[in-house]
Amino acid sequence: MNSMNPKVNFFFNKAEKWQAEFEKLRVIILDCGLTEELKWGVPCYTFQNSNIVLIHGFKEYCALLFHKGALLKDPNGMLIQQTQNVQSARQIRFTSVQEIVEMEAILKAYIFEAVEVEKSGLQVDFKKTTEFNMPEEFINKLEEVPGLQDAFEALTPGRQRGYLLHFSAPKQAKTREARIEKCIQQILNGKGLDDQ
């Protein structure tokens, strides 16, 4: 079993909900020989510096999130795609320690498969930015605002997708326009949706 990283202890100590479940998942994952790190404020487990799986909790459940879960075989039909826009990651969700204990061997099999996927160099085939819906309101702004088209194209593909998903989500044109208007300066500054 690999050792627990003291930098990650705060996550387990502060957990008000799912603490027992988190602790059990931690032991299972470390028993698979992964390295424990703290990323995005949660325990992330890596193999040769590549992210394999992380532990996170929500109101209704806690979960293991496999970074390249879309590439796993999933013989037990346990992997869940959080939303339709998530292309790579998949979750296995839990609501009790007993559930985790009963699934320990299966969870380890998924973890070992995820490591093998990483070792093999397999990559998720992401949709291209051009395949995402570009709202008409944004197309108009790209034509109207000087430099916006160039600034948007200079963003990384991930930042472009983030904006397109954000702009496309509302059903009403008025809301889409408001979102776009709010983000124009940030795009012109070369920043992504969540960048400070």
Tab-separated table of C-alpha atoms in Angstrom:
chain	number	residue	atom	x	y	z
A	1	MET	CA	0.000	0.000	0.000
A	2	ASN	CA	1.299	3.442	-0.913
A	3	SER	CA	1.543	6.023	1.840
A	4	MET	CA	-0.988	8.676	2.703
A	5	ASN	CA	0.050	12.201	1.771
A	6	PRO	CA	-0.168	14.506	4.829
A	7	LYS	CA	-1.154	17.419	2.541
A	8	VAL	CA	-4.357	15.537	1.713
A	9	ASN	CA	-5.331	14.810	5.332
A	10	PHE	CA	-7.163	18.120	5.683
A	11	PHE	CA	-9.730	16.946	3.097
A	12	PHE	CA	-10.536	13.861	5.137
A	13	ASN	CA	-10.478	15.749	8.446
A	14	LYS	CA	-12.820	18.522	7.272
A	15	ALA	CA	-15.368	16.190	5.687
A	16	GLU	CA	-18.639	16.545	7.546
A	17	LYS	CA	-20.485	14.184	5.260
A	18	TRP	CA	-19.126	10.980	3.732
A	19	GLN	CA	-16.074	10.875	6.018
A	20	ALA	CA	-16.216	7.099	6.557
A	21	GLU	CA	-16.834	6.535	2.852
A	22	PHE	CA	-13.930	8.798	1.880
A	23	GLU	CA	-11.588	6.980	4.285
A	24	LYS	CA	-12.536	3.566	2.875
A	25	LEU	CA	-12.083	4.753	-0.722
A	26	ARG	CA	-8.687	6.208	0.219
A	27	VAL	CA	-7.477	2.867	1.618
A	28	ILE	CA	-8.717	0.968	-1.458
A	29	ILE	CA	-7.023	3.333	-3.894
A	30	LEU	CA	-3.722	3.472	-2.002
A	31	ASP	CA	-3.773	-0.335	-1.884
A	32	CYS	CA	-3.617	-0.200	-5.707
A	33	GLY	CA	-0.211	1.519	-5.580
A	34	LEU	CA	-1.226	4.993	-6.735
A	35	THR	CA	0.335	8.230	-5.487
A	36	GLU	CA	-1.898	10.475	-3.402
A	37	GLU	CA	-1.920	14.185	-4.249
A	38	LEU	CA	-4.137	17.175	-3.589
A	39	LYS	CA	-5.576	18.683	-6.785
A	40	TRP	CA	-8.634	20.899	-7.183
A	41	GLY	CA	-9.019	20.726	-3.396
A	42	VAL	CA	-9.713	16.978	-3.427
A	43	PRO	CA	-7.636	13.790	-3.182
A	44	CYS	CA	-6.343	12.865	-6.633
A	45	TYR	CA	-4.484	9.628	-7.287
A	46	THR	CA	-1.827	9.452	-9.955
A	47	PHE	CA	0.330	6.924	-11.752
A	48	GLN	CA	3.680	8.316	-12.979
A	49	ASN	CA	2.286	11.871	-12.678
A	50	SER	CA	-0.848	11.085	-14.718
A	51	ASN	CA	-4.233	11.578	-13.066
A	52	ILE	CA	-6.108	8.299	-12.686
A	53	VAL	CA	-8.939	8.793	-10.178
A	54	LEU	CA	-10.120	11.266	-7.590
A	55	ILE	CA	-12.502	11.206	-4.640
A	56	HIS	CA	-15.220	13.798	-4.309
A	57	GLY	CA	-18.495	14.266	-2.506
A	58	PHE	CA	-21.845	15.778	-3.273
A	59	LYS	CA	-25.053	16.262	-1.329
A	60	GLU	CA	-26.664	12.987	-2.418
A	61	TYR	CA	-23.585	10.800	-2.935
A	62	CYS	CA	-19.812	10.545	-2.880
A	63	ALA	CA	-17.892	9.245	-5.859
A	64	LEU	CA	-14.745	8.045	-7.509
A	65	LEU	CA	-14.108	9.997	-10.688
A	66	PHE	CA	-11.993	8.270	-13.330
A	67	HIS	CA	-10.297	10.888	-15.510
A	68	LYS	CA	-10.372	8.676	-18.609
A	69	GLY	CA	-13.457	6.729	-17.561
A	70	ALA	CA	-14.911	6.873	-21.074
A	71	LEU	CA	-12.125	4.470	-22.130
A	72	LEU	CA	-12.872	1.862	-19.442
A	73	LYS	CA	-14.798	-1.294	-20.401
A	74	ASP	CA	-17.346	-1.023	-17.538
A	75	PRO	CA	-18.476	-4.691	-17.439
A	76	ASN	CA	-20.618	-3.967	-14.368
A	77	GLY	CA	-22.368	-0.948	-15.882
A	78	MET	CA	-21.330	1.254	-12.961
A	79	LEU	CA	-19.740	4.242	-14.696
A	80	ILE	CA	-21.851	7.377	-14.864
A	81	GLN	CA	-21.386	10.340	-17.188
A	82	GLN	CA	-22.141	13.364	-14.965
A	83	THR	CA	-23.642	15.498	-17.720
A	84	GLN	CA	-23.943	15.214	-21.486
A	85	ASN	CA	-21.050	17.658	-21.876
A	86	VAL	CA	-18.541	15.555	-19.926
A	87	GLN	CA	-16.484	13.790	-22.572
A	88	SER	CA	-13.801	11.883	-20.679
A	89	ALA	CA	-14.488	11.477	-16.953
A	90	ARG	CA	-16.881	8.922	-15.467
A	91	GLN	CA	-18.036	8.413	-11.872
A	92	ILE	CA	-18.870	5.482	-9.659
A	93	ARG	CA	-21.247	6.742	-6.970
A	94	PHE	CA	-21.791	5.578	-3.397
A	95	THR	CA	-24.191	6.334	-0.571
A	96	SER	CA	-22.773	4.079	2.168
A	97	VAL	CA	-19.567	2.506	3.473
A	98	GLN	CA	-21.210	-0.922	3.220
A	99	GLU	CA	-21.707	-0.396	-0.512
A	100	ILE	CA	-17.992	0.413	-0.907
A	101	VAL	CA	-16.896	-2.581	1.202
A	102	GLU	CA	-19.027	-4.947	-0.893
A	103	MET	CA	-17.588	-3.513	-4.122
A	104	GLU	CA	-13.918	-3.393	-3.084
A	105	ALA	CA	-12.696	-6.071	-5.524
A	106	ILE	CA	-14.665	-4.533	-8.396
A	107	LEU	CA	-13.375	-1.035	-7.584
A	108	LYS	CA	-9.794	-2.284	-7.577
A	109	ALA	CA	-10.380	-3.913	-10.981
A	110	TYR	CA	-11.606	-0.570	-12.362
A	111	ILE	CA	-8.598	1.244	-10.853
A	112	PHE	CA	-6.127	-1.274	-12.294
A	113	GLU	CA	-7.818	-1.022	-15.704
A	114	ALA	CA	-7.566	2.796	-15.524
A	115	VAL	CA	-3.822	2.457	-14.848
A	116	GLU	CA	-3.484	0.110	-17.851
A	117	VAL	CA	-5.334	2.623	-20.050
A	118	GLU	CA	-2.819	5.265	-18.949
A	119	LYS	CA	0.169	2.971	-19.523
A	120	SER	CA	-1.071	2.154	-23.039
A	121	GLY	CA	-1.171	5.847	-23.949
A	122	LEU	CA	-4.821	5.743	-24.998
A	123	GLN	CA	-6.441	9.154	-25.340
A	124	VAL	CA	-10.069	10.205	-25.296
A	125	ASP	CA	-11.210	11.428	-28.707
A	126	PHE	CA	-12.638	14.819	-27.749
A	127	LYS	CA	-15.193	16.599	-29.883
A	128	LYS	CA	-13.595	19.449	-31.794
A	129	THR	CA	-14.562	22.979	-30.796
A	130	THR	CA	-16.182	23.399	-34.225
A	131	GLU	CA	-18.586	20.551	-33.366
A	132	PHE	CA	-20.071	22.535	-30.457
A	133	ASN	CA	-23.120	24.694	-30.973
A	134	MET	CA	-22.217	28.359	-31.462
A	135	PRO	CA	-25.242	30.486	-30.587
A	136	GLU	CA	-26.337	33.008	-33.188
A	137	GLU	CA	-26.025	35.777	-30.575
A	138	PHE	CA	-22.327	34.975	-30.174
A	139	ILE	CA	-21.754	34.812	-33.934
A	140	ASN	CA	-23.235	38.324	-34.195
A	141	LYS	CA	-20.961	39.622	-31.402
A	142	LEU	CA	-17.896	38.101	-33.087
A	143	GLU	CA	-18.738	40.188	-36.174
A	144	GLU	CA	-19.680	43.355	-34.249
A	145	VAL	CA	-16.942	43.672	-31.628
A	146	PRO	CA	-13.485	44.535	-33.008
A	147	GLY	CA	-10.874	41.940	-32.056
A	148	LEU	CA	-13.333	39.520	-30.437
A	149	GLN	CA	-13.063	36.910	-33.209
A	150	ASP	CA	-9.238	36.916	-33.022
A	151	ALA	CA	-9.264	36.852	-29.220
A	152	PHE	CA	-11.690	33.921	-29.154
A	153	GLU	CA	-9.669	31.959	-31.706
A	154	ALA	CA	-6.492	32.595	-29.665
A	155	LEU	CA	-8.015	30.854	-26.615
A	156	THR	CA	-7.184	27.216	-25.966
A	157	PRO	CA	-9.760	24.755	-27.337
A	158	GLY	CA	-10.869	23.939	-23.779
A	159	ARG	CA	-11.532	27.595	-22.987
A	160	GLN	CA	-13.427	27.995	-26.260
A	161	ARG	CA	-15.605	24.966	-25.437
A	162	GLY	CA	-16.215	26.333	-21.942
A	163	TYR	CA	-17.561	29.588	-23.351
A	164	LEU	CA	-19.644	27.872	-26.028
A	165	LEU	CA	-21.270	25.568	-23.480
A	166	HIS	CA	-21.908	28.523	-21.154
A	167	PHE	CA	-23.403	30.648	-23.938
A	168	SER	CA	-25.543	27.821	-25.381
A	169	ALA	CA	-27.107	26.637	-22.128
A	170	PRO	CA	-29.926	29.198	-21.658
A	171	LYS	CA	-33.168	28.657	-23.548
A	172	GLN	CA	-33.943	32.369	-23.903
A	173	ALA	CA	-32.025	34.565	-26.331
A	174	LYS	CA	-32.066	37.412	-23.811
A	175	THR	CA	-30.194	35.276	-21.260
A	176	ARG	CA	-27.693	34.079	-23.876
A	177	GLU	CA	-27.039	37.697	-24.897
A	178	ALA	CA	-26.516	38.730	-21.262
A	179	ARG	CA	-24.010	35.926	-20.711
A	180	ILE	CA	-22.104	36.816	-23.861
A	181	GLU	CA	-22.049	40.516	-22.994
A	182	LYS	CA	-20.691	39.719	-19.526
A	183	CYS	CA	-17.812	37.670	-20.988
A	184	ILE	CA	-16.653	39.855	-23.881
A	185	GLN	CA	-13.944	41.690	-21.915
A	186	GLN	CA	-12.678	38.446	-20.402
A	187	ILE	CA	-12.325	36.907	-23.880
A	188	LEU	CA	-10.573	40.044	-25.135
A	189	ASN	CA	-8.182	39.701	-22.170
A	190	GLY	CA	-7.365	36.136	-23.270
A	191	LYS	CA	-8.962	34.544	-20.221
A	192	GLY	CA	-11.161	31.486	-19.894
A	193	LEU	CA	-14.583	31.465	-18.287
A	194	ASP	CA	-13.240	30.485	-14.859
A	195	ASP	CA	-9.919	32.347	-15.002
A	196	GLN	CA	-9.388	35.194	-12.520
